[in-house]
mmCIF file of C-alpha atoms in Angstrom:
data_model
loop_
_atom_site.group_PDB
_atom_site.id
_atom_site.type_symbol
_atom_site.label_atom_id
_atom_site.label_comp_id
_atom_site.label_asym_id
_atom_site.label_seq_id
_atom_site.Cartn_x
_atom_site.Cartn_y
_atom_site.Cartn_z
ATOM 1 C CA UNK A 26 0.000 0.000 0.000
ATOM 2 C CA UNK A 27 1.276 3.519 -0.904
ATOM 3 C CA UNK A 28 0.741 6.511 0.575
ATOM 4 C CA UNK A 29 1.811 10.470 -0.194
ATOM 5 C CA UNK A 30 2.894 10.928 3.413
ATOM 6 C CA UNK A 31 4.489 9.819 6.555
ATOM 7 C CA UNK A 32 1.522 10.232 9.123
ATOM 8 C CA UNK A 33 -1.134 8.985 6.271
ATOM 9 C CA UNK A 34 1.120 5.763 6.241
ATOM 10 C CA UNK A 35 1.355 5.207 10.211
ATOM 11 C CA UNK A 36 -2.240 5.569 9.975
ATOM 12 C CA UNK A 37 -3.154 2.591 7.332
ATOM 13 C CA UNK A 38 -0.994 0.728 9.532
ATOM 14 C CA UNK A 39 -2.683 1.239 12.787
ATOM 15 C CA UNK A 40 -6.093 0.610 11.436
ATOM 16 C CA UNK A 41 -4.946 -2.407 9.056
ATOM 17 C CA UNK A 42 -3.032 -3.971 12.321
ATOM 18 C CA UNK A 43 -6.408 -3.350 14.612
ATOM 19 C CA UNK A 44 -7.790 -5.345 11.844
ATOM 20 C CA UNK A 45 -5.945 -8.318 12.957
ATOM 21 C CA UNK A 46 -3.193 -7.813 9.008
ATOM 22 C CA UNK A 47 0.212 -8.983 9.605
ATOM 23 C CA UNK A 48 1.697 -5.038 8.545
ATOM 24 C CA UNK A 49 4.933 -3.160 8.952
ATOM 25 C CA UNK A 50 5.670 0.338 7.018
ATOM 26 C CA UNK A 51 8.657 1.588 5.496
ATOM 27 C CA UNK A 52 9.126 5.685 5.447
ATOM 28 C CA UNK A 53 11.920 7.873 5.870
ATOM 29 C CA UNK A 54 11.497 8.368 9.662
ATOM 30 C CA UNK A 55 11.931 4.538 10.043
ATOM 31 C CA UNK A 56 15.751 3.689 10.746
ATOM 32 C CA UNK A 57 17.575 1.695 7.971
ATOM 33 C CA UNK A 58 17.746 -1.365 9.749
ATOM 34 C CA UNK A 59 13.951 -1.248 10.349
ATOM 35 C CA UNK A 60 13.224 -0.463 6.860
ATOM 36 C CA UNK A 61 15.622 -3.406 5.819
ATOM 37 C CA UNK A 62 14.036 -5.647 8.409
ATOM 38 C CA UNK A 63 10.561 -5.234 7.346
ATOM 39 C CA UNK A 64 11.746 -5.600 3.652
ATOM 40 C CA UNK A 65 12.479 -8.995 4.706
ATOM 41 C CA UNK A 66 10.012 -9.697 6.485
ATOM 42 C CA UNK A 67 7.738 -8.914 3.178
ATOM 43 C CA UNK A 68 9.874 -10.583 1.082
ATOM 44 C CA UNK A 69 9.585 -14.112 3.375
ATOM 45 C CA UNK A 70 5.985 -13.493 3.701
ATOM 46 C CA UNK A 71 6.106 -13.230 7.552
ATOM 47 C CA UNK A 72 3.945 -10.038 7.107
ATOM 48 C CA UNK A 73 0.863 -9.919 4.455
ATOM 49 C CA UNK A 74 0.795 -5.723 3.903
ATOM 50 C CA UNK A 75 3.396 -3.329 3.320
ATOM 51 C CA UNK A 76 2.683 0.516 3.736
ATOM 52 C CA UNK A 77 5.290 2.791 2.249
ATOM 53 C CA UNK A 78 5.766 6.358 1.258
ATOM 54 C CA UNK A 79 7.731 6.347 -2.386
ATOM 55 C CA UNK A 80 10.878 5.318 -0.790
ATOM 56 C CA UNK A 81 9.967 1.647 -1.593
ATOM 57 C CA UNK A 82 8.980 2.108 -5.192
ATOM 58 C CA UNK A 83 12.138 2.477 -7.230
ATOM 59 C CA UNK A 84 14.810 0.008 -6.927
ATOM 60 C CA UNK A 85 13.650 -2.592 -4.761
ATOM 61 C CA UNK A 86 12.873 -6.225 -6.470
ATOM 62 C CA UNK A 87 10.217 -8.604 -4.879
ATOM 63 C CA UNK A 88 8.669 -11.483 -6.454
ATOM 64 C CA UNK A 89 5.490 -12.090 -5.824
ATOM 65 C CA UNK A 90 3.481 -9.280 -5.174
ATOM 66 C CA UNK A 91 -0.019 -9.821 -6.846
ATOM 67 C CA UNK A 92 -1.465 -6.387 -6.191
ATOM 68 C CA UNK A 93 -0.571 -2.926 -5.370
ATOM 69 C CA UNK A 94 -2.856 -0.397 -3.877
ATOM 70 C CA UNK A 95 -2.115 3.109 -4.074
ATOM 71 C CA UNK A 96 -4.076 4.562 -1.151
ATOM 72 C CA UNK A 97 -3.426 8.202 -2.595
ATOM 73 C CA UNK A 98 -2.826 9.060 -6.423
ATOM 74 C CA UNK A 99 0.627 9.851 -6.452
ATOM 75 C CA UNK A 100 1.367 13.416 -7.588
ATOM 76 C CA UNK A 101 4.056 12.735 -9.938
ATOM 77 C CA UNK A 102 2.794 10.502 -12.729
ATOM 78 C CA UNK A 103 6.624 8.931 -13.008
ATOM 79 C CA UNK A 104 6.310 7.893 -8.855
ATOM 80 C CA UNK A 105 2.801 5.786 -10.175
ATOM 81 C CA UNK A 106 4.515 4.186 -12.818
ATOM 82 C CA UNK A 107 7.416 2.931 -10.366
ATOM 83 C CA UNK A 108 4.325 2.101 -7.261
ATOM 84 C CA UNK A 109 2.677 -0.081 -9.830
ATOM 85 C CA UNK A 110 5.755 -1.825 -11.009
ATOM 86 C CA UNK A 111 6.253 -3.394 -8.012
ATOM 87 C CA UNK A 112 3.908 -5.822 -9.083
ATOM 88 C CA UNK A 113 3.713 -8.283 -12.358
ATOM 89 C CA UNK A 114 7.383 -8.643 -11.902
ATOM 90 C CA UNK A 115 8.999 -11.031 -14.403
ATOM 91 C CA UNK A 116 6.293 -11.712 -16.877
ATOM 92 C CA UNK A 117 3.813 -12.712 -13.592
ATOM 93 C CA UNK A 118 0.729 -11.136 -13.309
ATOM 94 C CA UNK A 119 -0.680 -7.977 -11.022
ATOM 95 C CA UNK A 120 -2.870 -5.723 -10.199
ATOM 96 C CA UNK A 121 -2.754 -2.094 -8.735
ATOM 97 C CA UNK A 122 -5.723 -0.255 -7.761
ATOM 98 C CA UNK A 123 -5.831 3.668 -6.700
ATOM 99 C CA UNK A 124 -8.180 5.075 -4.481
ATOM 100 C CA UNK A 125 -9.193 8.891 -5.435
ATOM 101 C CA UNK A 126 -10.472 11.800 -4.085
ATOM 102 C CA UNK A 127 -11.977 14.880 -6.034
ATOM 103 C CA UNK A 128 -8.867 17.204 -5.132
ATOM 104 C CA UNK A 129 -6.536 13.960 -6.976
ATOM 105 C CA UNK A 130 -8.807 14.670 -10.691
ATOM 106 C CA UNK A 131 -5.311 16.298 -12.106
ATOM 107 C CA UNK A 132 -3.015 14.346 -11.236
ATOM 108 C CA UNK A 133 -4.549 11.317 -12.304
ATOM 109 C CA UNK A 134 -5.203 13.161 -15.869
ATOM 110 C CA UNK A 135 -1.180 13.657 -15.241
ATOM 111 C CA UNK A 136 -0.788 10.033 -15.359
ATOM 112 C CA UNK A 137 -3.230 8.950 -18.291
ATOM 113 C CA UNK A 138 -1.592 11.530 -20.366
ATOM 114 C CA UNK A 139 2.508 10.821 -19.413
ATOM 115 C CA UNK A 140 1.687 7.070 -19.761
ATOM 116 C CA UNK A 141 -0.637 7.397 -23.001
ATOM 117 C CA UNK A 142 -3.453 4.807 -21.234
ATOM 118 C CA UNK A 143 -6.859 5.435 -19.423
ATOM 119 C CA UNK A 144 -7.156 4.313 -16.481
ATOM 120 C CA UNK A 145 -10.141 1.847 -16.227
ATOM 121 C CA UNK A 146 -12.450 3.582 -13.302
ATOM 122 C CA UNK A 147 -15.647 2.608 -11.256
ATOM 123 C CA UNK A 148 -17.095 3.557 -7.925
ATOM 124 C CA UNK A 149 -16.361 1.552 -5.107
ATOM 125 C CA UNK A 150 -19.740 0.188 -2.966
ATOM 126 C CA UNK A 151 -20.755 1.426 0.527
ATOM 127 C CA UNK A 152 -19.243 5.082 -0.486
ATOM 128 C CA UNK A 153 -21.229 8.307 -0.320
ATOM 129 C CA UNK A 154 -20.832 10.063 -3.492
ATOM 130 C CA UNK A 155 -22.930 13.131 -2.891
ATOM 131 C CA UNK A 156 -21.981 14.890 -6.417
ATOM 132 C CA UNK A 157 -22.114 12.088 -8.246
ATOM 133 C CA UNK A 158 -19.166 10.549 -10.533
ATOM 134 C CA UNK A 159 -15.615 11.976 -10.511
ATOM 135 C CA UNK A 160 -14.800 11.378 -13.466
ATOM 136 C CA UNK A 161 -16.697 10.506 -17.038
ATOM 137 C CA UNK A 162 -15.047 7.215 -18.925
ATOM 138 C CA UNK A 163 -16.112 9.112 -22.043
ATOM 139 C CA UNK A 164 -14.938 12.298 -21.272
ATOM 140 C CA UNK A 165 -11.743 11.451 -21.189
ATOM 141 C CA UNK A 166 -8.574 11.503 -23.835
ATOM 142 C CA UNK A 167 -4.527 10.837 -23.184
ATOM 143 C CA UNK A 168 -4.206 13.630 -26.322
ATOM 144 C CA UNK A 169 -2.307 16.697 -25.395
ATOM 145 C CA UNK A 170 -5.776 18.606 -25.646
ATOM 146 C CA UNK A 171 -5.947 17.584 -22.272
ATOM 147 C CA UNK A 172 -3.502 20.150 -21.499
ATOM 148 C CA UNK A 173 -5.689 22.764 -19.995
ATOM 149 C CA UNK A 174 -6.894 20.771 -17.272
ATOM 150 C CA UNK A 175 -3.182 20.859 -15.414
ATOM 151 C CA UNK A 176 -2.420 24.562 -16.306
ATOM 152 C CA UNK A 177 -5.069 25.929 -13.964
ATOM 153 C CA UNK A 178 -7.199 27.751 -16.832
ATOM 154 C CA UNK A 179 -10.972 28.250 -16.169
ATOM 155 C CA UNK A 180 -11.554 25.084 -18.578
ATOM 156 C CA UNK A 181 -10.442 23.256 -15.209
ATOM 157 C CA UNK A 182 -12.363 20.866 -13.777
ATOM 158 C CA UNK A 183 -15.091 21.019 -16.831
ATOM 159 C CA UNK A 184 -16.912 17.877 -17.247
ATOM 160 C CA UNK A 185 -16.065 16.425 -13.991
ATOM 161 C CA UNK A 186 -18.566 16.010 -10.952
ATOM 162 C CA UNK A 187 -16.953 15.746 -6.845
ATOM 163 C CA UNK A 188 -17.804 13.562 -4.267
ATOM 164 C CA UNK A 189 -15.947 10.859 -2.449
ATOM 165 C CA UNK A 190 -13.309 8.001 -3.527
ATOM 166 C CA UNK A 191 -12.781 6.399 -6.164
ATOM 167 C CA UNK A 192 -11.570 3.161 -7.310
ATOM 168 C CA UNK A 193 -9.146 2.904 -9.909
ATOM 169 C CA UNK A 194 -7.490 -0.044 -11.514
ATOM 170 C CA UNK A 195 -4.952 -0.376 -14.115
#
């Protein structure tokens, strides 16, 4: 599980240990030797969740890891493509599913249009979406038209309701 920052990170991991998870995190306030341990400790499967800021998504290897979930979109579309490489390592299969708010519309358009995809979206049951739908499927384009909607012109935000989270998968 990733997460923008430090204190959103200890938080996943309080409430996903009080849910009876095996879960360690790895962030920058965590000594070395802690970070390595519970590296390991992912890597021999003696703990079922890892929740990390960024500093786990570039260089580290693990086989094995059938989904990531990216608990916040991250705000530079290059730190999402290294988060969802952690998984479908070596030709194996994976999954990686973001969760988004209506303040994270951007930088996910950030992301469809630096990796040239959509991102397949749908709302997630037992939310409250009071404004309806984030985001429209149809609506959307990876084509550098999309430009005004990251340089803060009054196009911004056109098209696009606000409510709660949203599911994404890729």
């Amino acid at each position: 599980v990733f997460c923008r920052t430090k204190s959103r990170v200890d938080s996943i991991y309080k409430n996903l240990k009080a849910a009876g998870l095996k879960v360690d995190v790895m962030h920058a306030d965590r000594p070395q030797k802690a970070r390595a341990r519970a590296l390991e400790r992912f890597r021999s499967g003696a703990i079922q969740v890892l929740v990390a800021t960024d500093v786990m998504s570039r260089g580290i290897d693990i086989q094995g890891i059938d989904a990531v979930i990216n608990f916040d979109v991250p705000l530079d579309p290059e730190d999402y493509v290294h988060r969802i490489g952690r998984t479908g390592r070596a030709g194996a299969a994976g999954q990686a599913f973001t969760f988004m708010g209506p303040d994270e519309v951007t930088p996910l358009r950030e992301i469809e249009y630096f990796t040239k995809a959509l991102i397949p979206t749908w709302d997630l049951p037992g939310f409250s979406y009071d404004s309806g739908r984030i985001m429209l499927q149809d609506s959307r384009s990876t084509t550098k038209t999309t430009r005004s909607m990251f340089s803060g012109s009054r196009s911004r935000g056109k098209g696009f309701g606000f409510g709660g989270r949203y599911g994404r998968h890729t």
